[in-house]
Amino acid sequence: MARSVRLVPALTAVPLALALTACGGVHGTPGGSGVRDPYFPKAGNGGYDVTHYGLRVDYDRDAHHLTGTATVTARATKALSAFNLDLLGLEVGKVTVGGETARWNRAGQELTVRPAEDIDRDETFHVTVRYSGAPETVTDPDGSREGWLRTSDGALALGEPTGSMAWFPGNHHPSDKASYDLTVTVPRGLRAVSNGELRSERTARGRTTFVWRTAEPMASYLATLAIGDFGITRSTARDGLPVYTAVDPVEKEGSRAVLARIPEVLRWAERRFGPYPFSSTGAIVDRAADIGYALETQSRPVFPGAPDITFLVHELAHQWYGDSVTPESWRDMWLNEGFATYAEWLWEEDHGGETAQETFDALYDGGEKTYEDLWSFPPAEPVDAAHISGAPVYQRGAMVLHKIRRTVGDEAFGDLLRGWAADRRHGNADTADFTAYVEEQAPGKDFDGIWEDWLYGEGKPERA
């Protein structure tokens, strides 16, 4: 991600709605309505782990109307008499569990489902939700927007931190990753671009249906859907890796040269970070006036207008750090942004620019002139949800990594970057996991001062 602070606004309660069938006997317990994230406590849900999302959506651009069917496959982590899905705004028409109609009710972003029969612990179950309506745009206190964004020629779905609940029901917390199949139908002449690989495209009766598949685990905030008059370029990178880029015609000329460097950036990143973790890559470039920030949407990052090379490096580095290795909670955002920011430093160092040490020194000596809040809180403990994308998370997070590099040496640091990406590939991690990993890889080194002063310490640390 490359933007300012993010925060989910208060949600308006939706009236209770019940299906007509009776609920079975209660032998299990309800799943939790959140996973107690330190900044977004109602995000996600307890009692189950999603393994796959099967999404079918049809969008009428002129009417701004979305019709969807979501089939969520999950494994119960405890016996369940009921469970919750996160869904914002859209109207629910019907819910089934295992093919049987289920009772349900709405309260804000919470869709509570009561299956006809209780679900046993470790049981795999399928819940299907039919829904429709005008998908919402969520405006954060800093003015940035997420959820479903209407653009000049279509729409763009962005989900960090919780905006994905604006267009499909699910377990919308980064700790629960799943594979995805997305079938989307739009008016003929428009394109629908998402994560992963395009499996098919067909047109009938004035509408075109695109089928996308993401086989590798993905957090819901990294799911995207871009609908518009995009120019499409298909090519390959190393070993035949598919590169699929979608560019708004307004941004075509400005984007051409930098997007052509995607294979070059990936070759460099693989040397630095290890094997690329996904089965395709690319980018989505929409009009700068339509969106206000970039986002590292998995395998196909989104850019607001033509990116420069540093911007491209940042978002592609996230494919390792943030997308493959995903934070356990929103408190751990520095594991995304500190790493992607340090990737920018490494790119400059490797391509004749400032060394990482020179970048570190410039930040230490005068960084507060550019980033007023640079020393306002430690990167591993943002003060609240409004600050999870503040400068300390990005810049001071990168400084933590540089301090580790100075402690262990360049060769060992390179091994550490690649090893961390490999050790947690397609999984989740929190800050404690990372600090433990560093200490395990360099048992003879003392990191106490880095953790205490740079990672968790208040104010500006001593330079030493």
Coordinates of C-alpha atoms in Angstrom, one line a residue:
M1 CA 0.0 0.0 0.0
A2 CA 1.1 3.6 -0.6
R3 CA -1.2 6.0 1.1
S4 CA -2.2 7.7 4.3
V5 CA -4.1 6.5 7.4
R6 CA -7.1 4.2 7.2
L7 CA -10.1 3.7 9.4
V8 CA -13.4 1.8 9.1
P9 CA -16.3 4.2 9.8
A10 CA -19.3 3.4 12.1
L11 CA -21.8 1.1 10.4
T12 CA -25.6 1.6 10.4
A13 CA -27.6 -1.3 11.7
V14 CA -29.7 -3.1 9.1
P15 CA -33.3 -4.3 10.1
L16 CA -33.7 -7.9 11.2
A17 CA -34.6 -10.3 8.4
L18 CA -35.4 -13.9 9.0
A19 CA -35.9 -16.8 6.6
L20 CA -39.0 -19.0 7.1
T21 CA -37.4 -22.2 8.2
A22 CA -36.9 -23.2 11.8
C23 CA -33.5 -23.6 13.4
G24 CA -32.3 -27.1 14.5
G25 CA -31.6 -28.0 18.1
V26 CA -28.7 -26.1 19.8
H27 CA -25.8 -28.4 20.6
G28 CA -22.9 -26.2 19.6
T29 CA -22.2 -22.6 20.4
P30 CA -22.4 -19.4 18.2
G31 CA -19.2 -18.4 16.5
G32 CA -17.8 -15.0 17.5
S33 CA -18.8 -11.8 15.7
G34 CA -15.2 -10.7 15.5
V35 CA -11.7 -12.0 16.1
R36 CA -10.7 -9.2 18.6
D37 CA -8.3 -7.4 16.3
P38 CA -6.7 -4.7 18.4
Y39 CA -7.8 -2.0 15.9
F40 CA -10.9 -3.5 14.2
P41 CA -12.4 -5.8 16.9
K42 CA -15.6 -6.6 14.8
A43 CA -13.6 -7.5 11.7
G44 CA -13.6 -11.2 10.9
N45 CA -15.5 -13.9 12.7
G46 CA -14.8 -16.7 15.1
G47 CA -15.6 -20.4 15.0
Y48 CA -14.5 -21.3 11.5
D49 CA -11.7 -21.1 8.9
V50 CA -12.6 -20.3 5.3
T51 CA -10.8 -22.4 2.6
H52 CA -12.5 -21.1 -0.5
Y53 CA -14.7 -18.4 -1.9
G54 CA -16.9 -19.1 -5.0
L55 CA -18.2 -15.7 -6.1
R56 CA -20.6 -14.9 -8.9
V57 CA -21.5 -11.2 -9.4
D58 CA -23.3 -9.3 -12.1
Y59 CA -22.9 -5.5 -12.2
D60 CA -25.1 -3.0 -14.0
R61 CA -23.0 0.1 -14.3
D62 CA -25.8 2.5 -15.3
A63 CA -28.1 1.4 -12.5
H64 CA -25.2 0.9 -10.0
H65 CA -26.7 -2.4 -9.0
L66 CA -24.8 -5.5 -8.0
T67 CA -26.3 -9.0 -7.9
G68 CA -24.2 -11.7 -6.3
T69 CA -24.1 -15.3 -5.1
A70 CA -21.3 -16.2 -2.7
T71 CA -20.6 -19.8 -1.8
V72 CA -18.2 -19.9 1.2
T73 CA -16.4 -23.2 2.0
A74 CA -15.2 -23.4 5.6
R75 CA -14.0 -25.7 8.3
A76 CA -15.6 -25.4 11.7
T77 CA -13.0 -24.8 14.5
K78 CA -15.6 -25.6 17.1
A79 CA -19.2 -27.0 17.2
L80 CA -21.4 -24.3 15.8
S81 CA -25.1 -23.5 16.3
A82 CA -24.6 -20.2 14.4
F83 CA -21.9 -18.3 12.8
N84 CA -21.3 -14.8 11.4
L85 CA -20.2 -13.4 8.0
D86 CA -19.2 -9.8 7.4
L87 CA -21.4 -8.0 4.9
L88 CA -22.0 -4.3 4.6
G89 CA -25.1 -2.7 3.1
L90 CA -26.2 -5.1 0.5
E91 CA -29.6 -6.8 0.9
V92 CA -29.7 -10.6 1.6
G93 CA -32.2 -12.6 -0.3
K94 CA -31.5 -16.2 0.8
V95 CA -29.0 -18.2 2.8
T96 CA -28.4 -21.9 2.7
V97 CA -26.0 -24.1 4.6
G98 CA -25.3 -27.5 3.0
G99 CA -28.1 -26.9 0.6
E100 CA -30.7 -26.4 3.3
T101 CA -32.3 -23.0 3.9
A102 CA -31.0 -21.3 7.0
R103 CA -32.3 -18.6 9.2
W104 CA -30.3 -15.4 9.3
N105 CA -30.4 -11.9 10.7
R106 CA -28.5 -8.6 10.1
A107 CA -27.0 -6.1 12.6
G108 CA -24.6 -3.6 11.1
Q109 CA -21.9 -5.5 9.2
E110 CA -22.8 -8.8 10.9
L111 CA -24.8 -11.4 9.0
T112 CA -25.6 -14.1 11.5
V113 CA -26.5 -17.5 10.1
R114 CA -28.3 -20.2 12.0
P115 CA -28.1 -23.5 10.0
A116 CA -31.0 -26.0 10.2
E117 CA -28.6 -28.4 11.9
D118 CA -25.6 -27.7 14.1
I119 CA -22.2 -28.0 12.5
D120 CA -19.7 -30.3 14.2
R121 CA -16.2 -29.3 15.1
D122 CA -13.8 -30.0 12.1
E123 CA -16.7 -30.4 9.8
T124 CA -16.3 -28.8 6.4
F125 CA -19.5 -26.9 5.4
H126 CA -20.8 -24.7 2.5
V127 CA -22.8 -21.6 3.1
T128 CA -24.4 -19.8 0.1
V129 CA -25.6 -16.3 0.3
R130 CA -27.7 -14.6 -2.4
Y131 CA -27.5 -10.8 -2.2
S132 CA -28.0 -7.6 -4.2
G133 CA -28.2 -3.9 -4.1
A134 CA -26.1 -0.8 -4.5
P135 CA -22.6 -1.5 -3.2
E136 CA -21.2 1.1 -0.8
T137 CA -18.1 3.3 -0.9
V138 CA -16.6 3.6 2.6
T139 CA -15.0 7.0 3.2
D140 CA -12.3 6.9 5.9
P141 CA -11.7 9.9 8.3
D142 CA -8.5 10.8 6.3
G143 CA -10.6 11.2 3.2
S144 CA -9.4 8.0 1.4
R145 CA -12.1 5.6 0.1
E146 CA -12.4 1.9 -0.1
G147 CA -15.1 -0.7 -0.7
W148 CA -16.8 -0.2 -4.0
L149 CA -15.6 2.8 -5.9
R150 CA -17.5 4.1 -8.9
T151 CA -15.1 5.2 -11.6
S152 CA -15.4 7.3 -14.8
D153 CA -16.2 4.2 -16.8
G154 CA -17.0 1.5 -14.3
A155 CA -16.1 0.5 -10.8
L156 CA -13.1 -0.6 -8.6
A157 CA -13.3 -2.7 -5.5
L158 CA -10.5 -2.1 -2.9
G159 CA -10.5 -3.8 0.5
E160 CA -7.9 -2.5 2.9
P161 CA -8.6 -2.8 5.8
T162 CA -12.2 -4.1 5.7
G163 CA -13.8 -2.7 2.5
S164 CA -14.1 -6.1 0.8
M165 CA -17.3 -6.7 2.9
A166 CA -18.9 -4.0 0.7
W167 CA -19.2 -6.4 -2.3
F168 CA -19.2 -10.0 -0.9
P169 CA -19.9 -11.7 2.4
G170 CA -17.0 -13.4 4.2
N171 CA -14.5 -13.6 7.0
H172 CA -13.0 -10.3 6.4
H173 CA -9.8 -10.3 8.5
P174 CA -6.2 -10.9 7.3
S175 CA -5.8 -13.9 9.5
D176 CA -8.2 -16.0 7.4
K177 CA -6.8 -16.6 3.9
A178 CA -8.5 -18.7 1.2
S179 CA -8.5 -19.5 -2.5
Y180 CA -11.0 -17.7 -4.8
D181 CA -13.1 -18.3 -8.0
L182 CA -14.7 -15.2 -9.3
T183 CA -17.2 -15.1 -12.1
V184 CA -18.3 -11.6 -13.0
T185 CA -20.7 -10.4 -15.7
V186 CA -20.6 -6.8 -17.0
P187 CA -22.0 -4.9 -20.0
R188 CA -20.4 -5.8 -23.3
G189 CA -17.5 -3.6 -24.1
L190 CA -16.2 -3.4 -20.5
R191 CA -13.6 -5.6 -19.0
A192 CA -13.6 -7.1 -15.6
V193 CA -10.1 -7.7 -14.1
S194 CA -9.3 -9.4 -10.8
N195 CA -6.6 -11.4 -9.0
G196 CA -4.9 -14.6 -10.3
E197 CA -5.5 -16.0 -13.7
L198 CA -8.2 -15.4 -16.3
R199 CA -9.8 -18.8 -17.0
S200 CA -12.4 -17.8 -19.6
E201 CA -14.2 -14.9 -21.3
R202 CA -17.5 -15.2 -23.2
T203 CA -20.1 -12.7 -24.5
A204 CA -23.8 -13.4 -24.9
R205 CA -26.9 -11.1 -25.1
G206 CA -25.0 -7.9 -24.7
R207 CA -23.0 -8.9 -21.6
T208 CA -19.6 -10.4 -21.1
T209 CA -18.7 -12.9 -18.4
F210 CA -15.1 -13.2 -17.1
V211 CA -13.9 -16.1 -14.9
W212 CA -10.9 -15.5 -12.6
R213 CA -9.2 -18.0 -10.3
T214 CA -6.8 -17.4 -7.4
A215 CA -5.4 -20.7 -6.3
E216 CA -3.0 -19.5 -3.7
P217 CA -4.3 -18.4 -0.3
M218 CA -5.4 -14.7 -0.3
A219 CA -6.6 -12.4 2.5
S220 CA -9.9 -10.8 1.5
Y221 CA -8.5 -7.3 1.8
L222 CA -6.2 -8.2 -1.2
A223 CA -9.1 -9.2 -3.4
T224 CA -9.9 -6.7 -6.2
L225 CA -12.3 -6.3 -9.0
A226 CA -11.7 -3.5 -11.6
I227 CA -14.5 -2.9 -14.2
G228 CA -13.9 -0.5 -17.1
D229 CA -12.7 0.3 -20.6
F230 CA -9.2 -1.1 -19.9
G231 CA -6.5 -1.8 -22.5
I232 CA -5.1 -5.3 -21.9
T233 CA -1.5 -6.4 -22.4
R234 CA -0.5 -10.1 -22.0
S235 CA 3.1 -11.1 -21.8
T236 CA 5.4 -13.4 -19.9
A237 CA 8.2 -13.0 -17.4
R238 CA 10.8 -15.6 -16.3
D239 CA 9.9 -19.3 -16.8
G240 CA 6.7 -18.3 -18.6
L241 CA 5.1 -16.5 -15.7
P242 CA 2.0 -14.8 -17.1
V243 CA 2.0 -11.0 -16.9
Y244 CA -1.5 -9.4 -17.3
T245 CA -1.8 -5.6 -17.2
A246 CA -5.0 -3.6 -17.5
V247 CA -4.6 0.1 -18.1
D248 CA -7.2 2.9 -18.5
P249 CA -6.8 4.5 -21.9
V250 CA -6.1 7.9 -20.3
E251 CA -3.0 6.4 -18.6
K252 CA -1.8 4.3 -21.5
E253 CA 1.1 6.4 -22.7
G254 CA 2.4 7.3 -19.3
S255 CA 2.3 3.7 -18.1
R256 CA 3.8 1.9 -21.0
A257 CA 7.5 2.2 -20.1
V258 CA 7.3 1.4 -16.4
L259 CA 5.0 -1.5 -16.8
A260 CA 7.3 -3.0 -19.3
R261 CA 9.8 -3.2 -16.5
I262 CA 7.7 -5.6 -14.4
P263 CA 9.8 -8.7 -15.5
E264 CA 13.0 -6.7 -14.6
V265 CA 11.7 -5.8 -11.2
L266 CA 10.6 -9.4 -10.5
R267 CA 14.1 -10.7 -11.5
W268 CA 15.7 -8.3 -9.1
A269 CA 13.1 -9.1 -6.3
E270 CA 13.6 -12.8 -6.7
R271 CA 17.3 -12.4 -6.1
R272 CA 16.6 -10.3 -3.0
F273 CA 13.5 -12.0 -1.6
G274 CA 13.4 -15.5 -3.1
P275 CA 11.0 -17.2 -5.6
Y276 CA 8.0 -15.2 -6.6
P277 CA 5.1 -16.6 -4.6
F278 CA 2.2 -16.6 -7.1
S279 CA 1.2 -18.1 -10.4
S280 CA 0.7 -14.8 -12.3
T281 CA 1.6 -11.1 -12.0
G282 CA 0.7 -7.8 -13.5
A283 CA -0.9 -4.5 -12.7
I284 CA -4.1 -2.5 -12.9
V285 CA -3.7 1.2 -13.7
D286 CA -6.9 3.3 -13.3
R287 CA -7.4 7.0 -13.7
A288 CA -5.6 9.0 -11.0
A289 CA -8.8 11.1 -10.5
D290 CA -10.8 8.0 -9.7
I291 CA -8.7 6.6 -6.9
G292 CA -6.4 8.2 -4.4
Y293 CA -3.8 5.5 -3.6
A294 CA -2.1 2.3 -4.7
L295 CA -2.8 -1.1 -3.2
E296 CA -0.9 -4.3 -3.3
T297 CA -3.9 -6.4 -4.4
Q298 CA -2.5 -9.9 -4.8
S299 CA -0.7 -10.7 -8.0
R300 CA -2.1 -7.6 -9.7
P301 CA -1.5 -4.3 -7.7
V302 CA -3.7 -1.3 -8.4
F303 CA -2.2 2.1 -9.2
P304 CA -3.8 5.6 -9.3
G305 CA -2.4 6.7 -12.6
A306 CA 0.9 5.8 -14.2
P307 CA 3.4 4.6 -11.5
D308 CA 7.0 5.5 -11.3
I309 CA 9.6 2.7 -10.9
T310 CA 9.8 3.2 -7.1
F311 CA 6.1 2.9 -6.8
L312 CA 6.2 -0.3 -8.8
V313 CA 9.0 -1.7 -6.7
H314 CA 7.0 -1.0 -3.5
E315 CA 3.8 -2.7 -4.6
L316 CA 5.6 -5.7 -6.2
A317 CA 7.7 -6.2 -3.0
H318 CA 4.4 -6.5 -1.2
Q319 CA 3.7 -9.7 -3.1
W320 CA 6.3 -11.3 -0.8
Y321 CA 5.7 -9.2 2.3
G322 CA 2.0 -8.6 2.9
D323 CA 0.4 -10.8 0.3
S324 CA 2.3 -14.1 0.7
V325 CA 3.4 -13.4 4.3
T326 CA 0.3 -11.7 5.6
P327 CA -0.1 -9.9 9.0
E328 CA -1.8 -11.8 11.7
S329 CA -3.6 -8.6 12.8
W330 CA -3.7 -5.0 11.7
R331 CA -1.2 -4.1 14.5
D332 CA 1.4 -5.9 12.4
M333 CA 1.1 -3.6 9.4
W334 CA 4.8 -2.6 9.6
L335 CA 5.6 -6.2 8.5
N336 CA 3.9 -5.1 5.2
E337 CA 4.9 -1.5 4.9
G338 CA 8.3 -1.5 6.5
F339 CA 9.5 -4.3 4.2
A340 CA 8.1 -2.7 1.1
T341 CA 9.6 0.6 2.0
Y342 CA 13.0 -1.0 2.6
A343 CA 12.6 -2.7 -0.8
E344 CA 12.6 0.8 -2.3
W345 CA 15.9 1.5 -0.4
L346 CA 17.4 -1.7 -1.7
W347 CA 16.4 -0.9 -5.3
E348 CA 18.0 2.5 -5.1
E349 CA 21.1 1.0 -3.6
D350 CA 21.3 -1.7 -6.3
H351 CA 20.7 0.7 -9.2
G352 CA 23.2 3.5 -8.6
G353 CA 21.2 5.7 -6.2
E354 CA 21.6 6.4 -2.5
T355 CA 22.7 3.5 -0.3
A356 CA 20.3 2.3 2.3
Q357 CA 22.6 3.8 4.9
E358 CA 22.4 7.2 3.3
T359 CA 18.6 6.9 3.2
F360 CA 18.6 5.9 6.8
D361 CA 20.9 8.8 7.8
A362 CA 18.8 11.4 5.9
L363 CA 15.6 10.2 7.6
Y364 CA 17.3 10.2 11.0
D365 CA 18.7 13.7 10.6
G366 CA 15.8 15.4 9.0
G367 CA 13.0 13.0 8.3
E368 CA 10.5 14.9 10.5
K369 CA 10.6 17.7 7.9
T370 CA 8.9 15.4 5.4
Y371 CA 7.1 13.1 7.8
E372 CA 5.8 15.2 10.7
D373 CA 4.7 12.2 12.7
L374 CA 7.9 10.1 12.0
W375 CA 8.7 9.8 15.7
S376 CA 5.2 10.0 17.1
F377 CA 4.7 6.3 17.8
P378 CA 6.6 3.1 17.4
P379 CA 6.1 1.1 14.2
A380 CA 4.9 -2.1 16.0
E381 CA 2.3 -0.2 18.1
P382 CA 0.3 2.4 16.2
V383 CA -1.7 4.5 18.6
D384 CA -5.1 3.5 17.0
A385 CA -6.8 2.4 13.8
A386 CA -6.4 5.8 12.3
H387 CA -2.6 5.5 12.4
I388 CA -1.9 2.0 11.0
S389 CA -0.6 3.5 7.8
G390 CA 1.3 6.4 9.4
A391 CA 4.9 7.3 8.6
P392 CA 6.3 5.4 11.5
V393 CA 4.9 2.2 10.1
Y394 CA 6.5 2.8 6.7
Q395 CA 9.7 4.7 7.3
R396 CA 10.6 3.8 10.9
G397 CA 9.6 0.2 10.0
A398 CA 12.2 0.3 7.3
M399 CA 14.7 1.8 9.7
V400 CA 14.2 -1.3 12.0
L401 CA 15.1 -3.5 9.1
H402 CA 18.2 -1.5 8.4
K403 CA 19.3 -1.7 12.1
I404 CA 18.9 -5.5 11.8
R405 CA 21.1 -5.5 8.7
R406 CA 23.8 -3.5 10.4
T407 CA 23.8 -6.0 13.3
V408 CA 24.0 -9.2 11.3
G409 CA 25.8 -8.0 8.2
D410 CA 24.8 -7.9 4.5
E411 CA 25.1 -11.6 3.7
A412 CA 23.2 -12.8 6.7
F413 CA 20.5 -10.1 6.2
G414 CA 19.9 -11.2 2.7
D415 CA 19.5 -14.8 3.9
L416 CA 17.1 -13.5 6.6
L417 CA 14.9 -11.7 4.0
R418 CA 14.7 -14.7 1.8
G419 CA 14.3 -17.1 4.7
W420 CA 11.4 -15.1 6.3
A421 CA 9.5 -15.1 3.0
A422 CA 10.1 -18.8 2.6
D423 CA 9.3 -19.7 6.2
R424 CA 5.9 -18.0 6.2
R425 CA 5.1 -18.4 2.6
H426 CA 1.3 -18.2 2.0
G427 CA 0.7 -17.9 5.8
N428 CA 0.3 -15.3 8.5
A429 CA 2.7 -13.8 11.0
D430 CA 2.8 -11.2 13.8
T431 CA 5.7 -9.1 15.1
A432 CA 6.6 -11.6 17.8
D433 CA 7.0 -14.3 15.1
F434 CA 9.4 -12.0 13.2
T435 CA 11.5 -11.0 16.2
A436 CA 11.8 -14.7 17.2
Y437 CA 12.8 -15.7 13.7
V438 CA 15.5 -13.0 13.6
E439 CA 16.9 -14.1 17.0
E440 CA 16.8 -17.8 15.9
Q441 CA 18.8 -17.0 12.7
A442 CA 21.4 -14.9 14.5
P443 CA 21.7 -16.5 17.9
G444 CA 25.0 -14.8 18.7
K445 CA 23.7 -11.2 18.2
D446 CA 21.9 -8.9 20.6
F447 CA 18.7 -7.4 19.3
D448 CA 17.3 -6.1 22.6
G449 CA 18.1 -2.5 21.8
I450 CA 16.6 -2.7 18.4
W451 CA 13.3 -4.1 19.7
E452 CA 13.1 -1.8 22.7
D453 CA 14.2 1.4 21.1
W454 CA 13.3 1.2 17.4
L455 CA 10.5 -1.3 17.2
Y456 CA 8.6 -0.5 20.4
G457 CA 10.2 2.6 21.8
E458 CA 8.6 6.0 22.1
G459 CA 10.2 9.0 20.6
K460 CA 13.3 9.3 18.6
P461 CA 15.9 6.6 19.5
E462 CA 19.6 7.3 19.9
R463 CA 21.5 6.8 16.7
A464 CA 23.8 4.1 18.0

